[in-house]
mmCIF file of C-alpha atoms and ligand atoms in Angstrom:
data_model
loop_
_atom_site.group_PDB
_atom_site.id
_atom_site.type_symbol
_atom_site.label_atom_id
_atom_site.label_comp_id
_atom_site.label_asym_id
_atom_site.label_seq_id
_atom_site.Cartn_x
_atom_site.Cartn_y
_atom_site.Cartn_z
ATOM 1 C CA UNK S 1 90.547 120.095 83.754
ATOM 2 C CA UNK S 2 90.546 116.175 84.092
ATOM 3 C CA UNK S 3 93.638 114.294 81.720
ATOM 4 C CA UNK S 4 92.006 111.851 79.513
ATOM 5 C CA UNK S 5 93.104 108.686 77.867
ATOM 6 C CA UNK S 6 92.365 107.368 74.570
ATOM 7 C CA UNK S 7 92.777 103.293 75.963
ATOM 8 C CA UNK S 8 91.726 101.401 79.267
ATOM 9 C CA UNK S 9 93.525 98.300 80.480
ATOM 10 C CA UNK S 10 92.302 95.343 82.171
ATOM 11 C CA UNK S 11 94.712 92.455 83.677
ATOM 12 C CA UNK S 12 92.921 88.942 84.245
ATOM 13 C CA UNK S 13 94.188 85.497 84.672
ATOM 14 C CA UNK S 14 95.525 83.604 81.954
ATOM 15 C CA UNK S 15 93.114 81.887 80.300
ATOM 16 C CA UNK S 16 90.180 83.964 80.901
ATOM 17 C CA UNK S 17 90.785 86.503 78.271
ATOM 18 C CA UNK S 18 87.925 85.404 76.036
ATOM 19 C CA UNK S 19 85.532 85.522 78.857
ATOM 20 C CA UNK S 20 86.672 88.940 80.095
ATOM 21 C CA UNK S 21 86.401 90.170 76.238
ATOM 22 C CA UNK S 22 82.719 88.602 75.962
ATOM 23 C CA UNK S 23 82.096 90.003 79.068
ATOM 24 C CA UNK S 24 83.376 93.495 78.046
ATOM 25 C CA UNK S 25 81.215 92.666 74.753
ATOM 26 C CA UNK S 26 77.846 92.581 76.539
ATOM 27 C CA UNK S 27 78.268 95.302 79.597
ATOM 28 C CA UNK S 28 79.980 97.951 77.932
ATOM 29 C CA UNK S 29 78.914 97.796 74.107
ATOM 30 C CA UNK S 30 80.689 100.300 73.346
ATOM 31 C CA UNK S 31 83.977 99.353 73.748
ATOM 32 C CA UNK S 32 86.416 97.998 71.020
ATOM 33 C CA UNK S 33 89.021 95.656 71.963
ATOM 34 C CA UNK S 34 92.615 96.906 70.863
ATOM 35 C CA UNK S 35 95.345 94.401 72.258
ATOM 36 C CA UNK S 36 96.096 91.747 73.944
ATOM 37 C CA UNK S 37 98.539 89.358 75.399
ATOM 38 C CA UNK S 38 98.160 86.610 77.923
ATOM 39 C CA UNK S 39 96.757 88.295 80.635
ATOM 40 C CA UNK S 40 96.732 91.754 79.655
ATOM 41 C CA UNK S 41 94.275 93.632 77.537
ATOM 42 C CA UNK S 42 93.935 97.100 76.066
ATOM 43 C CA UNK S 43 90.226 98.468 74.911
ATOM 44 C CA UNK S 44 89.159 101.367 73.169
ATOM 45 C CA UNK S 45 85.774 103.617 72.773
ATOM 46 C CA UNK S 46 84.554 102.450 69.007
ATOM 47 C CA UNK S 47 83.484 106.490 68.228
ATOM 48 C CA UNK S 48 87.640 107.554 69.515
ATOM 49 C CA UNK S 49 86.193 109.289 72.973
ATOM 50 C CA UNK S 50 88.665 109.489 75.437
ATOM 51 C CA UNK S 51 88.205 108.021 79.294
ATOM 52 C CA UNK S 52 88.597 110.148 81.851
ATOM 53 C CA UNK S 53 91.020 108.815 84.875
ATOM 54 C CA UNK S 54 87.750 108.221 86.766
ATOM 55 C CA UNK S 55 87.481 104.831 84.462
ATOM 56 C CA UNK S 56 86.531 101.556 86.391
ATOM 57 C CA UNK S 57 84.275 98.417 86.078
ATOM 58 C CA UNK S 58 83.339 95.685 88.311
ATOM 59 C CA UNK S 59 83.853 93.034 85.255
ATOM 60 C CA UNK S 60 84.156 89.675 87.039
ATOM 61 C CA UNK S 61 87.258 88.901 85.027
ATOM 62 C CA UNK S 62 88.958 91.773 85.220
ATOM 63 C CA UNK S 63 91.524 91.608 87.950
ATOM 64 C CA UNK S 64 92.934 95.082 87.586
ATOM 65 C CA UNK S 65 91.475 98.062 85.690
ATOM 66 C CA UNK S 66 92.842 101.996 84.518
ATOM 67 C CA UNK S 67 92.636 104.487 82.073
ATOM 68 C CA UNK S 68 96.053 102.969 79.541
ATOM 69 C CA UNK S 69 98.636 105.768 78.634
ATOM 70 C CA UNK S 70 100.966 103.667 76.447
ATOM 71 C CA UNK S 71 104.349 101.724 76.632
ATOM 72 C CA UNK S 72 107.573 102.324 77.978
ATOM 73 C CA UNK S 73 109.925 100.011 75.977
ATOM 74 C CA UNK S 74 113.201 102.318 74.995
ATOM 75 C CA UNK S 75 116.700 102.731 76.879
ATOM 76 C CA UNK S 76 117.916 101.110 79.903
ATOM 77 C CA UNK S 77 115.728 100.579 82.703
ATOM 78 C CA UNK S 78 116.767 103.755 84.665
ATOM 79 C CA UNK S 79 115.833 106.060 81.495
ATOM 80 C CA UNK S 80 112.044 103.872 81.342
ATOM 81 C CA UNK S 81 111.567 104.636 84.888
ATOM 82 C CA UNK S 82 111.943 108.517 84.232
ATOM 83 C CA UNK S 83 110.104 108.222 80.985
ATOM 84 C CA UNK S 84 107.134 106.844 83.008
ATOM 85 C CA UNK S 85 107.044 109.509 85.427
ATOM 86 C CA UNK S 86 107.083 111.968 82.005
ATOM 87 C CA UNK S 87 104.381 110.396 80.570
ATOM 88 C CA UNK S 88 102.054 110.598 84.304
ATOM 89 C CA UNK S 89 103.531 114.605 84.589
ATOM 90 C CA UNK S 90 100.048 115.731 84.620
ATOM 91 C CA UNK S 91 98.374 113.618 87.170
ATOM 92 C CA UNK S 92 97.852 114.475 90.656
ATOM 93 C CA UNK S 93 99.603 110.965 91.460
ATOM 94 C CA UNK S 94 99.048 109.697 95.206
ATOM 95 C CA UNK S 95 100.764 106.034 94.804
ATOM 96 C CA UNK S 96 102.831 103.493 92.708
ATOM 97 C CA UNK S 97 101.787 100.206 91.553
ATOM 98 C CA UNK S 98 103.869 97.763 89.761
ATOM 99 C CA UNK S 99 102.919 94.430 88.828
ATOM 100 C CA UNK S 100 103.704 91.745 86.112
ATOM 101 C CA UNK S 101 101.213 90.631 83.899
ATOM 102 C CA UNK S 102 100.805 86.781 84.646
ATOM 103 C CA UNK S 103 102.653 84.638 82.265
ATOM 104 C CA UNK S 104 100.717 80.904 82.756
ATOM 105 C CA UNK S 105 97.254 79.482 84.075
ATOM 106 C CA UNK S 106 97.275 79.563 87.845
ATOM 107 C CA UNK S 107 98.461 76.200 88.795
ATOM 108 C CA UNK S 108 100.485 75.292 85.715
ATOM 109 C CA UNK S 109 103.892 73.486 86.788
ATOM 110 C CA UNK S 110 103.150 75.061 90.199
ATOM 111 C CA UNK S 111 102.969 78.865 88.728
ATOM 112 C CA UNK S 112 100.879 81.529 91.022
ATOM 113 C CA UNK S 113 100.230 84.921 90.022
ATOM 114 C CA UNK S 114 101.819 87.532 91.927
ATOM 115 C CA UNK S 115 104.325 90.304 92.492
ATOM 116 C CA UNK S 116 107.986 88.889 91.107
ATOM 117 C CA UNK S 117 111.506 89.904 92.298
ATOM 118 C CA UNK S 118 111.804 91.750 88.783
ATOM 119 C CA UNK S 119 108.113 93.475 89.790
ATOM 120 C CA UNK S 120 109.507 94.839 93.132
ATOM 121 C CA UNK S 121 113.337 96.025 91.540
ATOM 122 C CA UNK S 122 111.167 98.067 89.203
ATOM 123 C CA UNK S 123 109.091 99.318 91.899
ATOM 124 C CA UNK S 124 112.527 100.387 93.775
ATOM 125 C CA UNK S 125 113.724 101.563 91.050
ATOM 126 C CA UNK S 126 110.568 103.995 89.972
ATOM 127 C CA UNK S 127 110.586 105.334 93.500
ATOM 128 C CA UNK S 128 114.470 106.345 93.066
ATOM 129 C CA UNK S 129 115.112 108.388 90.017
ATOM 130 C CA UNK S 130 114.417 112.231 90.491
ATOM 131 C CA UNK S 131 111.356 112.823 88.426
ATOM 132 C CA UNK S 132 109.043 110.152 90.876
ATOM 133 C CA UNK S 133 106.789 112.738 92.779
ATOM 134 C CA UNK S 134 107.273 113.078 96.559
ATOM 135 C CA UNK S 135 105.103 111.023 97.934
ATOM 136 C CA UNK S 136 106.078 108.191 95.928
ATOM 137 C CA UNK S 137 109.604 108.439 96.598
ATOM 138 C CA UNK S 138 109.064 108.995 100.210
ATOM 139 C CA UNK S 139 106.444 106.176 100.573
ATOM 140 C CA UNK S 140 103.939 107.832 101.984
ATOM 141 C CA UNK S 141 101.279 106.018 102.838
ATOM 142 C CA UNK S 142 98.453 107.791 100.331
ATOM 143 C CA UNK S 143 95.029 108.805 101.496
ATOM 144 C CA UNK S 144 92.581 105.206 101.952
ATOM 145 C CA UNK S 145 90.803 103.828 99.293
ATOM 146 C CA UNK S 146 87.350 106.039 98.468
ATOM 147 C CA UNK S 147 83.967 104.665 96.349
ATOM 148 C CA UNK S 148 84.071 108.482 95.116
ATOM 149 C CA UNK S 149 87.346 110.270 95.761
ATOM 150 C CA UNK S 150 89.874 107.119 95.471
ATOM 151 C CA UNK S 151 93.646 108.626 95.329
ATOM 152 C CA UNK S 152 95.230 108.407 92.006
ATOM 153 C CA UNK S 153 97.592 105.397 91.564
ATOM 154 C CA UNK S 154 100.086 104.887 88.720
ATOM 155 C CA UNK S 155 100.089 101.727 87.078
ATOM 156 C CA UNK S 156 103.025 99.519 85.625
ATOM 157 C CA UNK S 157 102.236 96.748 83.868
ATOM 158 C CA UNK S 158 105.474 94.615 82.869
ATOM 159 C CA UNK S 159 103.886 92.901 80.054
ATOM 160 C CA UNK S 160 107.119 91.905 79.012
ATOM 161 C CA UNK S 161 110.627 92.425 81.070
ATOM 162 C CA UNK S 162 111.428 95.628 78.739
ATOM 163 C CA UNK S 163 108.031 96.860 77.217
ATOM 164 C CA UNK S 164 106.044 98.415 80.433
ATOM 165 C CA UNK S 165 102.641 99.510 79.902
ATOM 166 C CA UNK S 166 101.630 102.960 82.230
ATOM 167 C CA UNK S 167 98.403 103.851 83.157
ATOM 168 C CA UNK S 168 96.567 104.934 86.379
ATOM 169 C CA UNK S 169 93.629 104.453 88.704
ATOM 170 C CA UNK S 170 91.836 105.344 91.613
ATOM 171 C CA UNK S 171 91.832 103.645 94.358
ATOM 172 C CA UNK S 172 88.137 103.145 95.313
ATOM 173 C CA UNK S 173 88.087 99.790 97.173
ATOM 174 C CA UNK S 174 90.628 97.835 98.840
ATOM 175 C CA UNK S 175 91.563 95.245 96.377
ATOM 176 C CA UNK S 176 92.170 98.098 93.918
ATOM 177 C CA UNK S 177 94.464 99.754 96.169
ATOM 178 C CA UNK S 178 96.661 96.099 95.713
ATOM 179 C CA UNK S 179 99.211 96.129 93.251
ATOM 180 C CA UNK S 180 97.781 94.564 90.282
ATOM 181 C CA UNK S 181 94.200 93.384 92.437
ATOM 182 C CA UNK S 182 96.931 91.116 93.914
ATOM 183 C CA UNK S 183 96.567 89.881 97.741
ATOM 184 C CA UNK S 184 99.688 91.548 99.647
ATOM 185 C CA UNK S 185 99.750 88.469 101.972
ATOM 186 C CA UNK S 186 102.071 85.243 101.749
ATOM 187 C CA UNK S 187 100.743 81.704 102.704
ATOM 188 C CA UNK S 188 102.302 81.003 106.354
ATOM 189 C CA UNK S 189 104.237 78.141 107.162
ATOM 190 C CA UNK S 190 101.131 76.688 109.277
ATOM 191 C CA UNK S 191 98.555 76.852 106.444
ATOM 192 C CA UNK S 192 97.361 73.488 105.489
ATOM 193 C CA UNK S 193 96.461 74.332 102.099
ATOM 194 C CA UNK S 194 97.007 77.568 99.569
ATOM 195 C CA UNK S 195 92.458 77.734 100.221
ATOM 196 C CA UNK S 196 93.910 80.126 103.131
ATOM 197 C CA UNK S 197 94.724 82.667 101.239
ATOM 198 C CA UNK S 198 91.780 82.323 98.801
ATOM 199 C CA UNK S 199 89.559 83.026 102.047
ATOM 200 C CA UNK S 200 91.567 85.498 103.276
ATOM 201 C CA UNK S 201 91.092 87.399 100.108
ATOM 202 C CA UNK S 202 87.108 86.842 99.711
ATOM 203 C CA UNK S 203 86.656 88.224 103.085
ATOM 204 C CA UNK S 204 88.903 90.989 102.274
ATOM 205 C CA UNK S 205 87.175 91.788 98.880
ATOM 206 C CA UNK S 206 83.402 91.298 100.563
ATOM 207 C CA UNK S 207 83.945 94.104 103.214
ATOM 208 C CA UNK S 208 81.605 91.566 105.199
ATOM 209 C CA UNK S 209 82.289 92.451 108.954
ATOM 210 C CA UNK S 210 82.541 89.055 110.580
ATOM 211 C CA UNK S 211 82.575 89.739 114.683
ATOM 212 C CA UNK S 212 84.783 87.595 116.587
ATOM 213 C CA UNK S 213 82.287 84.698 118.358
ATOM 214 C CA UNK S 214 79.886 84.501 115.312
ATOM 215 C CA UNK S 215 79.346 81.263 113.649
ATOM 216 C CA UNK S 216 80.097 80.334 110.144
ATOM 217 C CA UNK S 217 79.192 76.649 108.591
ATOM 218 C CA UNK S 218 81.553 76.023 106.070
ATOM 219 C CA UNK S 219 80.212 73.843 102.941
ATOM 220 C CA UNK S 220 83.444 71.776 101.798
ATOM 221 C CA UNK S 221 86.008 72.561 104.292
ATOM 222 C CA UNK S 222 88.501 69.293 104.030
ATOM 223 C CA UNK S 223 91.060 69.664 104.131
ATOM 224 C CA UNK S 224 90.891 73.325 106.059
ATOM 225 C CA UNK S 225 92.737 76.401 104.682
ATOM 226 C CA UNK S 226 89.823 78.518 104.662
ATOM 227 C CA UNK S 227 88.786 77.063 107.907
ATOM 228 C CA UNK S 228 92.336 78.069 108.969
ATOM 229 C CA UNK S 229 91.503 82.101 107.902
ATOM 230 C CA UNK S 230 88.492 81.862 109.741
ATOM 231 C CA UNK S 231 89.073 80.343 112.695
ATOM 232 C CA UNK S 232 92.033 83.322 113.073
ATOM 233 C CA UNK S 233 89.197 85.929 112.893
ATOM 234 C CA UNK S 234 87.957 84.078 115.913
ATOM 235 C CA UNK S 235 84.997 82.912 114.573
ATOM 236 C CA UNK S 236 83.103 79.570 115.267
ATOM 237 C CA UNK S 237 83.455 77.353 112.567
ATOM 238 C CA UNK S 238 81.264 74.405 111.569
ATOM 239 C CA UNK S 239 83.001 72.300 108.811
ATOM 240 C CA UNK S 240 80.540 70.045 106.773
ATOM 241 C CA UNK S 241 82.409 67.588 104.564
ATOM 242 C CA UNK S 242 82.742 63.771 103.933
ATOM 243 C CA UNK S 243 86.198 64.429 103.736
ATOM 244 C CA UNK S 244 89.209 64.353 106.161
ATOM 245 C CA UNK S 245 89.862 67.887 108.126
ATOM 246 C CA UNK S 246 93.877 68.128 109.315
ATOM 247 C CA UNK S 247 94.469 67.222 112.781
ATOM 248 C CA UNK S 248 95.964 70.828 113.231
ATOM 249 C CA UNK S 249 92.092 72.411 112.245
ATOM 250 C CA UNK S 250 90.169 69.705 114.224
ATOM 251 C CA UNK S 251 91.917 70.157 117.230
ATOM 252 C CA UNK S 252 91.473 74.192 116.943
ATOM 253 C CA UNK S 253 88.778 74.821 120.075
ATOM 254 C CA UNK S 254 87.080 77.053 117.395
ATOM 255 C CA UNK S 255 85.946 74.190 114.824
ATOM 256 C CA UNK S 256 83.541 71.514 114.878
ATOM 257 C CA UNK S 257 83.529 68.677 111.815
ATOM 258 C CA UNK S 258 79.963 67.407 110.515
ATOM 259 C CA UNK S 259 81.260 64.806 108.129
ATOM 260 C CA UNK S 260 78.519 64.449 106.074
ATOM 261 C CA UNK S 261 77.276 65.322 102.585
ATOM 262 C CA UNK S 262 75.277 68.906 103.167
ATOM 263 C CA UNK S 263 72.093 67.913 102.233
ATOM 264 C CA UNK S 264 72.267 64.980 105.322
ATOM 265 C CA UNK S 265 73.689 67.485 107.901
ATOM 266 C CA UNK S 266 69.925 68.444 110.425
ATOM 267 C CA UNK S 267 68.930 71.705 109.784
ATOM 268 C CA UNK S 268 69.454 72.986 112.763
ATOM 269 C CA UNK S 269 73.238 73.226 112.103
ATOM 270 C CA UNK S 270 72.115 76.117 109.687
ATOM 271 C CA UNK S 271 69.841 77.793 112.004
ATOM 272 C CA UNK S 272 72.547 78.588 114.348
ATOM 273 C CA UNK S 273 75.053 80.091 111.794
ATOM 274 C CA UNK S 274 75.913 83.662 111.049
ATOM 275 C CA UNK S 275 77.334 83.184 107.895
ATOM 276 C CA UNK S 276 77.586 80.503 104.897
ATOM 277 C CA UNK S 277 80.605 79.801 102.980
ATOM 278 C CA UNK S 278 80.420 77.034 99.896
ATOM 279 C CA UNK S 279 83.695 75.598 98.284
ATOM 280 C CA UNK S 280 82.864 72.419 96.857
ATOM 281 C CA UNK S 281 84.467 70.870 93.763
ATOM 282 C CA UNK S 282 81.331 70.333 91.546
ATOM 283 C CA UNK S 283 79.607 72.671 89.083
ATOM 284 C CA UNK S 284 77.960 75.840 89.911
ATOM 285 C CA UNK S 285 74.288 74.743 89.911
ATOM 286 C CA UNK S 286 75.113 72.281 92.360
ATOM 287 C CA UNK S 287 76.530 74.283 93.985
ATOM 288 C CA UNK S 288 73.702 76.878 93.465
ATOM 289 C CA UNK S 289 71.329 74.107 94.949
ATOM 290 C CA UNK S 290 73.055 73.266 97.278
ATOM 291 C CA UNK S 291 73.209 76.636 98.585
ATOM 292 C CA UNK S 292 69.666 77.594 97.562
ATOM 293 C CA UNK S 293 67.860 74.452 99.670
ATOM 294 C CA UNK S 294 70.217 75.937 103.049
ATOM 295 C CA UNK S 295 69.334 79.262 102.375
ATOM 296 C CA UNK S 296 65.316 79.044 101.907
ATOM 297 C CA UNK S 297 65.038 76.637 104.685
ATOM 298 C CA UNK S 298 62.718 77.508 107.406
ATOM 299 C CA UNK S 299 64.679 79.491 110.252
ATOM 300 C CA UNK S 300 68.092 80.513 108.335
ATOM 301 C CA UNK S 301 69.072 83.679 108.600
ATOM 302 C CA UNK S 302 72.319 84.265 107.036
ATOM 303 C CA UNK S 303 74.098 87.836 107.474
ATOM 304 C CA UNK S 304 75.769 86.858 104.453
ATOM 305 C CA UNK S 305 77.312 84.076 102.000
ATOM 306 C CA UNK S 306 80.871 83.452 100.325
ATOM 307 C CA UNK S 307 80.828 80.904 97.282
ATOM 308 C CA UNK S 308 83.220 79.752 94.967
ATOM 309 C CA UNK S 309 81.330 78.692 91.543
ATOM 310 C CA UNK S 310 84.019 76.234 89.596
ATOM 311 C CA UNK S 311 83.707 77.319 85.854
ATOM 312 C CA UNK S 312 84.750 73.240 85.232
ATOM 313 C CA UNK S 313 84.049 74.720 81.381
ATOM 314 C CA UNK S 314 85.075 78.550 80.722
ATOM 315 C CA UNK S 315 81.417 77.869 78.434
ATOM 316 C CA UNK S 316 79.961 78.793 81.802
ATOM 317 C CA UNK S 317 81.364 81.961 82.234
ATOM 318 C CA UNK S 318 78.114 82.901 79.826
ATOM 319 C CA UNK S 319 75.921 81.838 82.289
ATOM 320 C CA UNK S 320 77.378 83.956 84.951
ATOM 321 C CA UNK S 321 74.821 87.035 84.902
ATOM 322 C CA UNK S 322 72.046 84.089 85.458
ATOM 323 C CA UNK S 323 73.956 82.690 88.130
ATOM 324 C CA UNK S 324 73.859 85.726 90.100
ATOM 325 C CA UNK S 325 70.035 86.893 89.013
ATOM 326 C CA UNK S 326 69.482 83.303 90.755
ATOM 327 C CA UNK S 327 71.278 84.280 94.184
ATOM 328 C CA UNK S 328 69.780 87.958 94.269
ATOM 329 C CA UNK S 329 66.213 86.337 93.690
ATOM 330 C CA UNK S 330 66.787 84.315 97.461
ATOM 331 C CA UNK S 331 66.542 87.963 98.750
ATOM 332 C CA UNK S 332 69.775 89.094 98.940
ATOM 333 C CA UNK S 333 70.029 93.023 98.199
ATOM 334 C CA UNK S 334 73.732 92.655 97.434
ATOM 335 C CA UNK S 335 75.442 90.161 95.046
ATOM 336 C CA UNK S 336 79.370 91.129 93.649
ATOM 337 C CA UNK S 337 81.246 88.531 91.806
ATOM 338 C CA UNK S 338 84.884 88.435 91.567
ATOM 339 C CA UNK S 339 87.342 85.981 90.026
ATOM 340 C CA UNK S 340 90.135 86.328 92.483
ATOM 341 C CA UNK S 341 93.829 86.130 92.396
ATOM 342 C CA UNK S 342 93.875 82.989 94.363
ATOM 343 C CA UNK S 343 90.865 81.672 92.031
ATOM 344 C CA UNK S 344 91.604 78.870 89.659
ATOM 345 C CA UNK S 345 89.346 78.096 87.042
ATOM 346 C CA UNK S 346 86.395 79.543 89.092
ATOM 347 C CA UNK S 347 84.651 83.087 90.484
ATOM 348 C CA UNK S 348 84.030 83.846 93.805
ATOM 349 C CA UNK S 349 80.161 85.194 94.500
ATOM 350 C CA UNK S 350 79.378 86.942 97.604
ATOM 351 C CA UNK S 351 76.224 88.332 99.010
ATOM 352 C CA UNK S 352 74.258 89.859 101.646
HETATM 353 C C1 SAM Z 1 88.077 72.467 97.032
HETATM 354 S S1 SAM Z 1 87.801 71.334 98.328
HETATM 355 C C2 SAM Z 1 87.551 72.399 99.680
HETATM 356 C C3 SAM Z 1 88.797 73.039 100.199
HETATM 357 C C4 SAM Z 1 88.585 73.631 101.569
HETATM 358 N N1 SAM Z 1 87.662 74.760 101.547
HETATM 359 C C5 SAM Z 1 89.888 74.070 102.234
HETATM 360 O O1 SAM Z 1 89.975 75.193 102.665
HETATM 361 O O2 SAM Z 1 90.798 73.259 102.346
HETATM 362 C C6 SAM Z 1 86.212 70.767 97.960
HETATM 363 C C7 SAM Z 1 85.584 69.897 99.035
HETATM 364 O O3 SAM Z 1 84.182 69.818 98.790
HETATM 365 C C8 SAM Z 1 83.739 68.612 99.382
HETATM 366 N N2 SAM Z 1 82.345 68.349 98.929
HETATM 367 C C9 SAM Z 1 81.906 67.992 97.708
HETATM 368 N N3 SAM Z 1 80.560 67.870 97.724
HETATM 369 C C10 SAM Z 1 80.133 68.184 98.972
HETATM 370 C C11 SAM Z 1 78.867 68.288 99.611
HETATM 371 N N4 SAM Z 1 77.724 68.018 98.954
HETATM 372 N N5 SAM Z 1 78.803 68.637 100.912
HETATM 373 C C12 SAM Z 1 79.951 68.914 101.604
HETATM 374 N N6 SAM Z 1 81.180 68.844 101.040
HETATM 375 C C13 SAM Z 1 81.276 68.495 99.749
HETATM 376 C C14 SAM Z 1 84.809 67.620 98.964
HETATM 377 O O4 SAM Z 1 84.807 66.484 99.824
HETATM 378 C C15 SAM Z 1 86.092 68.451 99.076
HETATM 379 O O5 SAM Z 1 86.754 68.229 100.289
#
């Protein structure tokens, strides 16, 4: 008999809590929000059904996602940890996540979201006290993340350093087998800008299978992170921008610059590429255009395309749903839309 859950949570970034609640609003009607702080949200069904542990949705905003058990918020941090593993008794669990909620906008005073040194003592610390099942404790590494039979992961939430929110998922892609949706990857000493990690994380997320030798033009590359994340897959990269590259990226055997505005670079620049990625500062239906007029152009043939749409008003999250109709009706059969970890105020839209 599956466990069931009266709540779902949802983590997101600071900030875009209205737009994940509007969003909830209009795909899944019939849903009742029940809590909130910054970053962390709890939902209901409006007629009291319960959720089974099979729970997930692919809402843009939501960064993390599980059936929500309740809060952990009594006796010294030793006694929560074994009260969590009472509450998940049930539950066939397979892993451990444990991840803060985030506390400011991405960005603010230099804050990024991400696993804390308090996040990873509680993780120890779960893993250590007798009731933790075996794997856990052992660290096994559990079975790999399944679209139908995802292992079971146990979630918890430190929405505030002693109240811990407990829930569970399953692992069905990748990113949800990351603690929290969070990249497990730290920005090396060489990047040139934090945009590494941001493309390191869409090409994780997109499952797009980039071959070493393939070309990829790059709309807005200055001053070269992404370029950076590429260019270590050993692909070809062609970097349009009016901007500066760093000397480190334009002396990489990989890259080429075209310093121009897209719509001056020859066509033929497009013809030759594999793969289009688009990360330029303006809003989305410039950005939509701009992509749209490469994409329709006689002789492309993209495998695939990676944008960034900046939400330069969260007003625009609204729009979203268009944005993508707009990008599936160029004749791509698959369009996804994420707002990553390493987003700011913007989503990342791939398809293929
Ligand atoms: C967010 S930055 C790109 C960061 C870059 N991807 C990286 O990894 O460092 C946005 C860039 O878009 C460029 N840009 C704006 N409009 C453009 C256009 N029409 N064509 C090409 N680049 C453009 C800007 O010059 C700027 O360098």
């Amino acid at each position: 008999m599956a466990e069931l859950a009266r709540f779902v949570f949802m983590t997101c970034q600071v900030g875009a809590e209205p737009a994940l609640k509007a969003e909830i609003a209009r795909d899944w009607p019939g849903l009742r929000f029940a809590y909130s702080r910054p970053g962390f949200l709890t939902f209901k069904h409006s007629t009291g059904a319960e959720f089974s542990d099979d729970f997930h949705t692919h809402a843009v905003f939501a960064r993390s996602t599980g059936v929500s058990l309740g809060k952990v918020t009594q006796g010294t941090p030793e006694e929560r940890a074994r009260q969590v593993w009472q509450m998940l008794a049930d539950r066939p669990i397979a892993d451990l996540q444990v991840f803060p909620r985030d506390t400011f906008e991405p960005g603010f005073r230099d804050y990024e979201p991400g696993l804390t040194d308090e996040s990873r003592g509680i993780d120890t610390l779960l893993r250590s006290v007798p009731e933790a099942p075996r794997c856990v404790a052992e660290r096994q590494a559990p079975p790999p993340p399944d679209p139908k039979t995802g292992p079971l992961v146990a979630d918890v939430v430190l929405v505030e350093p002693e109240e811990w929110w407990i829930g569970c998922h399953r692992a069905r892609r990748p990113v949800s087998a990351w603690p929290g949706g969070l990249l497990p990857l730290e920005l090396p000493a060489t990047a040139v800008s934090r945009v590494y990690l941001k493309m390191q994380e869409s090409l994780l997320w997109s499952g797009f299978k980039m071959v070493p030798g393939q070309t990829v033009v790059e709309l807005g590359s200055a001053p070269g992170g992404a370029s950076q994340a590429l260019l270590e897959r050993e692909l070809l990269v062609v970097g349009i921008d009016p901007a500066e590259m760093d000397p480190m990226v334009l002396s990489h055997p990989g890259f080429r610059h075209v310093r121009k505005r897209s719509k001056d670079v020859p066509r033929r620049e497009f013809q030759r590429a594999d793969w289009l990625t688009c990360d330029i500062n303006l809003p989305p239906n410039y950005t939509l255009d701009t992509v749209e007029a490469i994409v329709k152009a006689p002789g492309v043939r993209l495998k695939g395309v990676i944008m960034n749409l900046k939400l330069v008003d969260w007003k625009l999250a609204e729009s979203i749903p268009e944005y993508l109709q707009r990008v599936q009706s160029w004749g791509f059969r698959q369009v996804r839309a994420r707002q990553l970890h390493h987003n700011r105020q913007e989503i990342c839209v791939v398809a293929k």
